[in-house]
């Protein structure tokens, strides 16, 4: 399968613990995005990478959140000192920025985080 | 202000009939792109169709077509010959040309249920 993959699919953690999610984009894609989706809402942008450079962070991304994309391949999203409000689906998407594409983003299956 | 508005929280359609899902958008950017995604219960966002603001014709992809009315700022998704597998959440999204991130702004979605 050559789509976007995410690991784990589900994570249950206790308040105050740290969690880390991984995203593997489509291999030739140069952009990688993270979104958060809460129940009954559409996804909201968190941050994105162009190759290994993190170019924008949403104000939703508090200082407890950090994301990396070493070597421009997979990405990790870490949440420190989790809070119950962090419970959500975390979606990763990738796209290929080029001259002739629509720049459509292809999404992974998401990681559902539950903070108890 | 909401940039993407989907006013139908839920819709029913009989199998084999056509259905229209509404989406209105708000932007002052003359260059933008509009997307529709399908999200089954498994959680993955599946790209369906794209319409660029300068495209002269309405986009079509198989059973999906986009009724693009630029002056009314609407981009409704039409699904023809509905199938049981079309039951899912549907999200309309926009990216603005002036935003080099190409991040997507999503609506709150419409849940479609196809009746046999």
PDB file of N, CA and C in Angstrom, chain A residues 102, chain B residues 34 36 47-52 55-68 76-80:
ATOM      1  N   UNK A 102      -3.330  19.974  -8.652  1.00  0.00           N
ATOM      2  CA  UNK A 102      -4.315  20.705  -7.872  1.00  0.00           C
ATOM      3  C   UNK A 102      -3.884  20.824  -6.422  1.00  0.00           C
TER       4      UNK A 102
ATOM      5  N   UNK B  34     -11.481  24.558  -4.392  1.00  0.00           N
ATOM      6  CA  UNK B  34     -12.521  23.949  -3.576  1.00  0.00           C
ATOM      7  C   UNK B  34     -12.434  22.430  -3.709  1.00  0.00           C
ATOM      8  N   UNK B  36     -13.890  18.446  -2.196  1.00  0.00           N
ATOM      9  CA  UNK B  36     -14.814  17.627  -1.427  1.00  0.00           C
ATOM     10  C   UNK B  36     -14.090  16.354  -1.013  1.00  0.00           C
ATOM     11  N   UNK B  47     -10.220  11.947  -0.904  1.00  0.00           N
ATOM     12  CA  UNK B  47     -10.395  13.046  -1.849  1.00  0.00           C
ATOM     13  C   UNK B  47     -11.350  12.616  -2.963  1.00  0.00           C
ATOM     14  N   UNK B  48     -12.348  13.460  -3.254  1.00  0.00           N
ATOM     15  CA  UNK B  48     -13.331  13.131  -4.272  1.00  0.00           C
ATOM     16  C   UNK B  48     -13.187  13.977  -5.535  1.00  0.00           C
ATOM     17  N   UNK B  49     -13.116  15.308  -5.350  1.00  0.00           N
ATOM     18  CA  UNK B  49     -13.230  16.177  -6.514  1.00  0.00           C
ATOM     19  C   UNK B  49     -12.678  17.553  -6.190  1.00  0.00           C
ATOM     20  N   UNK B  50     -12.172  18.229  -7.208  1.00  0.00           N
ATOM     21  CA  UNK B  50     -11.554  19.558  -7.061  1.00  0.00           C
ATOM     22  C   UNK B  50     -12.140  20.512  -8.104  1.00  0.00           C
ATOM     23  N   UNK B  51     -12.316  21.776  -7.652  1.00  0.00           N
ATOM     24  CA  UNK B  51     -12.751  22.842  -8.569  1.00  0.00           C
ATOM     25  C   UNK B  51     -11.883  24.062  -8.324  1.00  0.00           C
ATOM     26  N   UNK B  52     -11.228  24.559  -9.356  1.00  0.00           N
ATOM     27  CA  UNK B  52     -10.443  25.776  -9.231  1.00  0.00           C
ATOM     28  C   UNK B  52     -11.304  26.992  -9.526  1.00  0.00           C
ATOM     29  N   UNK B  55     -11.571  27.767 -13.168  1.00  0.00           N
ATOM     30  CA  UNK B  55     -12.040  26.724 -14.089  1.00  0.00           C
ATOM     31  C   UNK B  55     -13.361  27.149 -14.719  1.00  0.00           C
ATOM     32  N   UNK B  56     -13.431  26.989 -16.020  1.00  0.00           N
ATOM     33  CA  UNK B  56     -14.624  27.417 -16.753  1.00  0.00           C
ATOM     34  C   UNK B  56     -15.759  26.413 -16.666  1.00  0.00           C
ATOM     35  N   UNK B  57     -15.395  25.161 -16.497  1.00  0.00           N
ATOM     36  CA  UNK B  57     -16.418  24.122 -16.466  1.00  0.00           C
ATOM     37  C   UNK B  57     -16.510  23.507 -15.083  1.00  0.00           C
ATOM     38  N   UNK B  58     -17.691  23.006 -14.766  1.00  0.00           N
ATOM     39  CA  UNK B  58     -17.874  22.296 -13.505  1.00  0.00           C
ATOM     40  C   UNK B  58     -17.095  20.993 -13.536  1.00  0.00           C
ATOM     41  N   UNK B  59     -16.460  20.678 -12.400  1.00  0.00           N
ATOM     42  CA  UNK B  59     -15.666  19.456 -12.323  1.00  0.00           C
ATOM     43  C   UNK B  59     -16.569  18.231 -12.234  1.00  0.00           C
ATOM     44  N   UNK B  60     -16.098  17.141 -12.833  1.00  0.00           N
ATOM     45  CA  UNK B  60     -16.795  15.854 -12.721  1.00  0.00           C
ATOM     46  C   UNK B  60     -15.750  14.763 -12.526  1.00  0.00           C
ATOM     47  N   UNK B  61     -16.122  13.790 -11.679  1.00  0.00           N
ATOM     48  CA  UNK B  61     -15.274  12.616 -11.454  1.00  0.00           C
ATOM     49  C   UNK B  61     -16.195  11.433 -11.242  1.00  0.00           C
ATOM     50  N   UNK B  62     -16.430  10.682 -12.323  1.00  0.00           N
ATOM     51  CA  UNK B  62     -17.316   9.536 -12.206  1.00  0.00           C
ATOM     52  C   UNK B  62     -18.714   9.950 -11.797  1.00  0.00           C
ATOM     53  N   UNK B  63     -19.200   9.402 -10.684  1.00  0.00           N
ATOM     54  CA  UNK B  63     -20.553   9.741 -10.201  1.00  0.00           C
ATOM     55  C   UNK B  63     -20.614  11.059  -9.457  1.00  0.00           C
ATOM     56  N   UNK B  64     -19.453  11.698  -9.259  1.00  0.00           N
ATOM     57  CA  UNK B  64     -19.413  12.963  -8.525  1.00  0.00           C
ATOM     58  C   UNK B  64     -19.306  14.131  -9.509  1.00  0.00           C
ATOM     59  N   UNK B  65     -20.080  15.148  -9.266  1.00  0.00           N
ATOM     60  CA  UNK B  65     -19.930  16.389 -10.017  1.00  0.00           C
ATOM     61  C   UNK B  65     -20.079  17.553  -9.044  1.00  0.00           C
ATOM     62  N   UNK B  66     -19.491  18.664  -9.424  1.00  0.00           N
ATOM     63  CA  UNK B  66     -19.501  19.834  -8.558  1.00  0.00           C
ATOM     64  C   UNK B  66     -20.280  20.922  -9.272  1.00  0.00           C
ATOM     65  N   UNK B  67     -21.333  21.390  -8.653  1.00  0.00           N
ATOM     66  CA  UNK B  67     -22.139  22.475  -9.196  1.00  0.00           C
ATOM     67  C   UNK B  67     -21.563  23.777  -8.661  1.00  0.00           C
ATOM     68  N   UNK B  68     -20.692  24.385  -9.463  1.00  0.00           N
ATOM     69  CA  UNK B  68     -19.935  25.568  -9.043  1.00  0.00           C
ATOM     70  C   UNK B  68     -20.653  26.815  -9.531  1.00  0.00           C
ATOM     71  N   UNK B  76     -21.650  23.042  -4.644  1.00  0.00           N
ATOM     72  CA  UNK B  76     -22.413  21.891  -4.179  1.00  0.00           C
ATOM     73  C   UNK B  76     -21.944  20.605  -4.837  1.00  0.00           C
ATOM     74  N   UNK B  77     -21.905  19.553  -4.077  1.00  0.00           N
ATOM     75  CA  UNK B  77     -21.507  18.231  -4.583  1.00  0.00           C
ATOM     76  C   UNK B  77     -22.766  17.463  -4.978  1.00  0.00           C
ATOM     77  N   UNK B  78     -22.754  16.928  -6.174  1.00  0.00           N
ATOM     78  CA  UNK B  78     -23.857  16.097  -6.645  1.00  0.00           C
ATOM     79  C   UNK B  78     -23.346  14.665  -6.798  1.00  0.00           C
ATOM     80  N   UNK B  79     -24.010  13.757  -6.122  1.00  0.00           N
ATOM     81  CA  UNK B  79     -23.686  12.332  -6.256  1.00  0.00           C
ATOM     82  C   UNK B  79     -24.835  11.684  -7.022  1.00  0.00           C
ATOM     83  N   UNK B  80     -24.520  11.113  -8.167  1.00  0.00           N
ATOM     84  CA  UNK B  80     -25.572  10.465  -8.960  1.00  0.00           C
ATOM     85  C   UNK B  80     -25.621   8.978  -8.626  1.00  0.00           C
TER      86      UNK B  80
END
